[in-house]
């Protein structure tokens, strides 16, 4: 088994995507580029006339809305919607640093999952950087609640997400997933899970300006308690897997990968952002820890081309 390098990594080359926003319905291009060590995930909005806003960190403190997707304010009254799927792909594969440039107000939905991002990143591979990886270690448990729904971050020796959903519709019902993170398992079990919606919500959502780009090409649609996509589901429990995909993306807005356990029941973007706020509310709740100070062993993605020539890189930068 190949162990994951405990140094930071970025993409070995740029990757780009053309699509449209699932909520706005507007066309958009997204480019993901390699970024310097300790950069984290940053974003710039580029306009046709060459004007741009950013770069800024894709950080939970910038979240302006969590209705149906995670939206951040990148400055100059410029919002970017649906950042969670692309950030989930980066974080899920163990990428530490990347810079995004988008040409419209929303990241492209593509097939509704993180798979197109993962495939593109696997194609170019990653470059290991000289700096050691850092984690946000949970030191004291925090919980946020909304009726019977909750999200929690707890001290734990590892990186685990334990997520449960419970929908009235028998097409979904109660589903739980306990995910012991590794890039390999993210690729196999999470990346392909698509977003979903209910046919009876559709008209109201579209009147409110959401789901304007939504179709069977990019969403699972449940109508009269049945999945109506012609090819059905990719996984039997695709719904909870997509919620987990969202949580991986939302939690990455903490700025560093979390070392600890995330638990959630009937959660979503709002509780995910509130639990991060709660974690950062007191410095006693967390600490930033270098990877070499943690008992860590993550299975790497075997088919992710990895440039391990760190020594050469170190020599070249002096
Ligand atoms: Zn989602």
Short mmCIF file of C-alpha atoms and ligand atoms in Angstrom, two decimals:
data_model
loop_
_atom_site.label_atom_id
_atom_site.label_comp_id
_atom_site.label_asym_id
_atom_site.label_seq_id
_atom_site.Cartn_x
_atom_site.Cartn_y
_atom_site.Cartn_z
CA UNK A 1 0.00 0.00 0.00
CA UNK A 2 1.28 3.37 -0.99
CA UNK A 3 1.25 5.88 1.86
CA UNK A 4 0.32 9.43 1.22
CA UNK A 5 3.14 11.92 1.32
CA UNK A 6 2.90 14.10 4.38
CA UNK A 7 4.07 17.12 2.48
CA UNK A 8 1.67 19.59 0.92
CA UNK A 9 0.70 19.09 -2.67
CA UNK A 10 -0.80 21.01 -5.54
CA UNK A 11 -1.87 20.14 -9.06
CA UNK A 12 0.95 19.31 -11.45
CA UNK A 13 -0.76 21.37 -14.17
CA UNK A 14 -3.86 23.48 -14.77
CA UNK A 15 -7.20 21.87 -15.55
CA UNK A 16 -10.24 23.59 -17.02
CA UNK A 17 -13.99 23.00 -17.26
CA UNK A 18 -16.78 24.52 -19.31
CA UNK A 19 -20.34 24.15 -18.10
CA UNK A 20 -23.13 26.06 -16.44
CA UNK A 21 -24.38 26.75 -12.94
CA UNK A 22 -27.08 24.43 -11.61
CA UNK A 23 -28.88 27.31 -9.89
CA UNK A 24 -28.15 30.28 -12.17
CA UNK A 25 -28.33 28.25 -15.38
CA UNK A 26 -25.58 30.56 -16.69
CA UNK A 27 -22.57 29.38 -18.72
CA UNK A 28 -19.24 29.42 -16.86
CA UNK A 29 -15.63 28.38 -17.31
CA UNK A 30 -13.54 27.26 -14.37
CA UNK A 31 -9.76 26.88 -14.35
CA UNK A 32 -7.91 25.23 -11.47
CA UNK A 33 -4.21 26.02 -11.30
CA UNK A 34 -1.29 24.95 -9.14
CA UNK A 35 -0.68 27.23 -6.15
CA UNK A 36 2.20 27.93 -3.78
CA UNK A 37 2.67 26.08 -0.47
CA UNK A 38 0.39 27.41 2.35
CA UNK A 39 -1.88 29.07 -0.23
CA UNK A 40 -4.84 26.79 0.51
CA UNK A 41 -7.75 27.19 -1.92
CA UNK A 42 -8.20 30.64 -3.44
CA UNK A 43 -10.52 32.04 -6.10
CA UNK A 44 -10.65 34.89 -8.62
CA UNK A 45 -13.67 36.01 -10.64
CA UNK A 46 -12.66 37.13 -14.11
CA UNK A 47 -14.86 39.32 -16.34
CA UNK A 48 -14.97 39.43 -20.13
CA UNK A 49 -13.49 42.95 -20.19
CA UNK A 50 -10.40 41.72 -18.33
CA UNK A 51 -11.52 43.12 -14.97
CA UNK A 52 -11.22 40.74 -12.06
CA UNK A 53 -12.10 40.37 -8.38
CA UNK A 54 -9.84 38.40 -6.04
CA UNK A 55 -7.92 36.31 -5.39
CA UNK A 56 -9.36 35.54 -1.96
CA UNK A 57 -9.35 32.43 0.20
CA UNK A 58 -12.35 30.15 -0.15
CA UNK A 59 -13.10 30.47 3.55
CA UNK A 60 -16.18 29.96 5.72
CA UNK A 61 -15.92 33.53 7.03
CA UNK A 62 -16.93 34.65 3.52
CA UNK A 63 -20.11 32.57 3.36
CA UNK A 64 -23.13 34.71 2.56
CA UNK A 65 -25.78 32.06 1.87
CA UNK A 66 -26.21 28.34 2.44
CA UNK A 67 -29.56 27.85 0.72
CA UNK A 68 -29.20 24.73 -1.49
CA UNK A 69 -25.48 25.43 -2.05
CA UNK A 70 -22.61 27.25 -0.38
CA UNK A 71 -22.14 30.83 -1.59
CA UNK A 72 -19.19 33.06 -0.69
CA UNK A 73 -18.57 36.77 -1.07
CA UNK A 74 -15.20 37.31 -2.73
CA UNK A 75 -15.26 41.11 -2.33
CA UNK A 76 -16.63 44.08 -4.28
CA UNK A 77 -20.16 42.67 -3.77
CA UNK A 78 -19.26 39.65 -5.91
CA UNK A 79 -20.77 36.31 -4.91
CA UNK A 80 -19.65 32.88 -6.08
CA UNK A 81 -22.17 30.06 -5.70
CA UNK A 82 -21.78 26.29 -5.41
CA UNK A 83 -18.11 26.18 -4.44
CA UNK A 84 -18.56 22.98 -2.42
CA UNK A 85 -18.28 20.31 -5.14
CA UNK A 86 -14.99 21.46 -6.65
CA UNK A 87 -13.48 22.14 -3.22
CA UNK A 88 -14.69 18.70 -2.12
CA UNK A 89 -12.79 17.10 -5.03
CA UNK A 90 -9.58 18.96 -4.14
CA UNK A 91 -9.82 18.29 -0.42
CA UNK A 92 -11.06 14.73 -0.95
CA UNK A 93 -7.99 13.89 -3.02
CA UNK A 94 -5.71 15.43 -0.40
CA UNK A 95 -4.71 18.48 -2.45
CA UNK A 96 -3.62 21.34 -0.17
CA UNK A 97 -3.11 24.25 -2.53
CA UNK A 98 -4.95 25.34 -5.67
CA UNK A 99 -6.17 28.52 -7.30
CA UNK A 100 -9.55 28.73 -9.06
CA UNK A 101 -10.58 31.26 -11.69
CA UNK A 102 -14.23 31.46 -12.77
CA UNK A 103 -15.94 33.54 -15.42
CA UNK A 104 -19.43 33.77 -13.89
CA UNK A 105 -21.30 33.73 -10.60
CA UNK A 106 -21.39 29.99 -10.01
CA UNK A 107 -19.04 27.00 -10.29
CA UNK A 108 -20.08 24.61 -13.08
CA UNK A 109 -22.31 21.73 -12.01
CA UNK A 110 -21.02 19.33 -14.72
CA UNK A 111 -22.60 15.93 -13.91
CA UNK A 112 -23.73 16.98 -10.41
CA UNK A 113 -20.93 15.09 -8.62
CA UNK A 114 -17.21 15.67 -8.02
CA UNK A 115 -16.19 13.00 -10.51
CA UNK A 116 -15.32 15.29 -13.48
CA UNK A 117 -13.01 17.31 -11.20
CA UNK A 118 -11.41 14.15 -9.79
CA UNK A 119 -10.87 12.67 -13.26
CA UNK A 120 -9.19 15.85 -14.50
CA UNK A 121 -6.95 16.10 -11.44
CA UNK A 122 -5.99 12.42 -11.79
CA UNK A 123 -5.06 13.08 -15.41
CA UNK A 124 -2.54 15.84 -14.64
CA UNK A 125 -1.47 14.47 -11.25
CA UNK A 126 -0.06 16.34 -8.27
CA UNK A 127 3.26 17.84 -7.32
CA UNK A 128 4.57 17.32 -3.82
CA UNK A 129 5.71 20.61 -2.30
CA UNK A 130 8.50 21.19 0.23
CA UNK A 131 6.29 22.31 3.14
CA UNK A 132 4.83 19.78 5.53
CA UNK A 133 1.03 19.30 5.49
CA UNK A 134 -0.89 20.96 8.30
CA UNK A 135 -4.16 19.93 9.90
CA UNK A 136 -6.76 21.56 12.05
CA UNK A 137 -6.88 19.29 15.07
CA UNK A 138 -10.17 19.32 16.98
CA UNK A 139 -9.35 19.65 20.70
CA UNK A 140 -12.81 20.24 22.15
CA UNK A 141 -16.14 19.01 20.79
CA UNK A 142 -18.54 21.54 19.30
CA UNK A 143 -22.15 20.83 18.28
CA UNK A 144 -24.73 22.92 16.46
CA UNK A 145 -28.42 22.01 16.30
CA UNK A 146 -31.59 22.85 14.45
CA UNK A 147 -34.57 20.92 15.87
CA UNK A 148 -33.50 17.26 15.66
CA UNK A 149 -30.78 17.99 13.08
CA UNK A 150 -27.20 18.51 14.23
CA UNK A 151 -23.58 18.73 13.15
CA UNK A 152 -20.61 18.13 15.44
CA UNK A 153 -16.83 18.19 15.33
CA UNK A 154 -15.13 16.04 17.92
CA UNK A 155 -11.58 15.13 18.95
CA UNK A 156 -10.60 11.85 17.27
CA UNK A 157 -7.38 10.18 16.18
CA UNK A 158 -8.03 10.21 12.47
CA UNK A 159 -10.24 11.85 9.88
CA UNK A 160 -13.73 10.43 10.01
CA UNK A 161 -17.10 11.66 8.76
CA UNK A 162 -20.18 9.94 10.18
CA UNK A 163 -23.24 11.24 8.41
CA UNK A 164 -26.89 10.25 8.52
CA UNK A 165 -29.89 11.52 6.58
CA UNK A 166 -33.58 10.81 7.04
CA UNK A 167 -36.05 11.80 4.35
CA UNK A 168 -39.82 11.22 4.32
CA UNK A 169 -39.60 9.87 0.78
CA UNK A 170 -39.16 6.07 0.65
CA UNK A 171 -36.90 6.63 -2.38
CA UNK A 172 -34.32 7.90 0.13
CA UNK A 173 -35.41 7.06 3.68
CA UNK A 174 -32.76 6.76 6.36
CA UNK A 175 -29.17 6.34 5.17
CA UNK A 176 -25.93 6.46 7.12
CA UNK A 177 -22.32 6.51 5.98
CA UNK A 178 -19.20 6.32 8.12
CA UNK A 179 -16.26 7.41 6.05
CA UNK A 180 -12.67 6.97 7.15
CA UNK A 181 -11.04 9.46 4.84
CA UNK A 182 -8.35 8.61 2.35
CA UNK A 183 -7.91 9.92 -1.19
CA UNK A 184 -8.42 6.38 -2.49
CA UNK A 185 -11.74 5.89 -0.68
CA UNK A 186 -12.91 9.37 -1.62
CA UNK A 187 -12.34 8.49 -5.26
CA UNK A 188 -14.06 5.11 -4.97
CA UNK A 189 -17.00 5.86 -2.69
CA UNK A 190 -17.78 9.57 -2.66
CA UNK A 191 -16.68 11.46 -5.78
CA UNK A 192 -19.32 10.01 -8.11
CA UNK A 193 -22.39 10.75 -5.96
CA UNK A 194 -24.68 13.31 -7.61
CA UNK A 195 -26.77 16.07 -6.14
CA UNK A 196 -30.50 15.43 -5.88
CA UNK A 197 -33.86 17.12 -5.73
CA UNK A 198 -37.60 16.55 -5.58
CA UNK A 199 -39.91 17.18 -8.52
CA UNK A 200 -42.57 18.73 -6.25
CA UNK A 201 -40.09 21.42 -5.08
CA UNK A 202 -39.01 22.31 -8.57
CA UNK A 203 -41.49 25.01 -9.55
CA UNK A 204 -41.14 26.89 -6.26
CA UNK A 205 -37.34 26.70 -6.44
CA UNK A 206 -37.22 27.95 -10.01
CA UNK A 207 -39.58 30.82 -9.18
CA UNK A 208 -37.12 31.74 -6.40
CA UNK A 209 -34.23 31.67 -8.90
CA UNK A 210 -32.74 28.30 -7.97
CA UNK A 211 -32.23 25.08 -9.94
CA UNK A 212 -32.57 26.95 -13.26
CA UNK A 213 -29.82 24.77 -14.76
CA UNK A 214 -30.97 21.57 -13.12
CA UNK A 215 -31.73 18.54 -15.30
CA UNK A 216 -31.49 14.76 -15.29
CA UNK A 217 -27.97 15.25 -16.73
CA UNK A 218 -26.74 16.80 -13.47
CA UNK A 219 -29.15 15.80 -10.69
CA UNK A 220 -30.99 12.81 -9.34
CA UNK A 221 -34.67 13.67 -9.51
CA UNK A 222 -37.18 12.07 -7.15
CA UNK A 223 -40.78 12.19 -8.33
CA UNK A 224 -43.67 10.44 -6.57
CA UNK A 225 -41.16 8.66 -4.33
CA UNK A 226 -39.21 7.25 -7.27
CA UNK A 227 -35.90 8.07 -8.90
CA UNK A 228 -36.86 9.01 -12.45
CA UNK A 229 -33.37 9.22 -14.01
CA UNK A 230 -33.32 6.67 -16.84
CA UNK A 231 -30.10 5.03 -15.61
CA UNK A 232 -31.16 5.04 -11.97
CA UNK A 233 -28.60 5.52 -9.20
CA UNK A 234 -24.80 5.18 -9.29
CA UNK A 235 -24.76 3.78 -5.76
CA UNK A 236 -27.69 2.33 -3.83
CA UNK A 237 -27.14 4.98 -1.15
CA UNK A 238 -26.06 7.76 -3.51
CA UNK A 239 -28.03 10.37 -1.49
CA UNK A 240 -26.04 10.03 1.73
CA UNK A 241 -22.83 9.80 -0.28
CA UNK A 242 -23.60 13.12 -1.93
CA UNK A 243 -24.29 14.70 1.47
CA UNK A 244 -20.88 13.40 2.53
CA UNK A 245 -19.32 14.89 -0.61
CA UNK A 246 -20.91 18.24 0.32
CA UNK A 247 -19.61 17.99 3.90
CA UNK A 248 -16.05 17.30 2.70
CA UNK A 249 -16.28 20.46 0.56
CA UNK A 250 -17.96 22.63 3.19
CA UNK A 251 -15.51 21.59 5.92
CA UNK A 252 -12.55 22.41 3.67
CA UNK A 253 -13.66 26.04 4.05
CA UNK A 254 -12.05 25.85 7.49
CA UNK A 255 -8.82 26.55 5.59
CA UNK A 256 -7.01 23.32 6.51
CA UNK A 257 -8.02 19.66 6.50
CA UNK A 258 -9.67 18.70 9.79
CA UNK A 259 -8.09 16.08 12.02
CA UNK A 260 -10.96 14.72 14.10
CA UNK A 261 -14.46 13.35 13.65
CA UNK A 262 -17.39 15.08 11.97
CA UNK A 263 -20.85 13.80 12.82
CA UNK A 264 -24.07 14.98 11.30
CA UNK A 265 -27.76 14.04 11.33
CA UNK A 266 -30.11 15.61 8.75
CA UNK A 267 -27.37 18.16 8.15
CA UNK A 268 -26.57 20.39 5.21
CA UNK A 269 -24.62 23.43 4.10
CA UNK A 270 -26.00 25.64 6.87
CA UNK A 271 -25.10 23.35 9.78
CA UNK A 272 -21.74 22.58 8.13
CA UNK A 273 -20.87 26.28 8.09
CA UNK A 274 -22.22 26.84 11.63
CA UNK A 275 -20.15 24.00 13.07
CA UNK A 276 -17.01 25.58 11.60
CA UNK A 277 -18.00 28.94 13.11
CA UNK A 278 -18.50 27.19 16.41
CA UNK A 279 -15.09 25.48 16.19
CA UNK A 280 -13.32 28.77 15.51
CA UNK A 281 -15.31 30.62 18.19
CA UNK A 282 -12.69 29.66 20.79
CA UNK A 283 -9.00 28.95 20.36
CA UNK A 284 -9.38 26.24 22.97
CA UNK A 285 -11.41 24.19 20.44
CA UNK A 286 -8.64 23.53 17.93
CA UNK A 287 -4.98 23.77 17.11
CA UNK A 288 -2.99 23.76 13.89
CA UNK A 289 -0.73 20.71 13.88
CA UNK A 290 1.95 19.61 11.42
CA UNK A 291 1.40 16.20 9.84
CA UNK A 292 4.59 14.77 11.33
CA UNK A 293 3.16 15.33 14.83
CA UNK A 294 0.08 13.21 14.14
CA UNK A 295 -0.42 9.46 13.90
CA UNK A 296 -1.37 9.51 10.24
CA UNK A 297 -1.39 6.90 7.52
CA UNK A 298 -3.67 7.50 4.61
CA UNK A 299 -3.88 5.26 1.64
CA UNK A 300 -2.84 7.22 -1.41
CA UNK A 301 -4.59 7.08 -4.71
CA UNK A 302 -2.57 4.57 -6.69
CA UNK A 303 -3.48 5.99 -10.08
CA UNK A 304 -2.79 9.61 -9.13
CA UNK A 305 0.46 10.57 -10.88
CA UNK A 306 2.63 12.07 -8.17
CA UNK A 307 5.78 14.04 -8.75
CA UNK A 308 7.88 13.06 -5.75
CA UNK A 309 10.99 14.95 -6.73
CA UNK A 310 10.83 17.16 -3.68
CA UNK A 311 14.59 17.12 -3.20
CA UNK A 312 15.11 18.42 -6.69
CA UNK A 313 12.47 21.08 -6.10
CA UNK A 314 14.05 22.06 -2.79
CA UNK A 315 17.44 22.44 -4.46
CA UNK A 316 15.98 24.53 -7.25
CA UNK A 317 14.33 26.96 -4.82
CA UNK A 318 17.54 27.19 -2.81
ZN1 LIG B 1 -23.97 19.11 -3.32
#
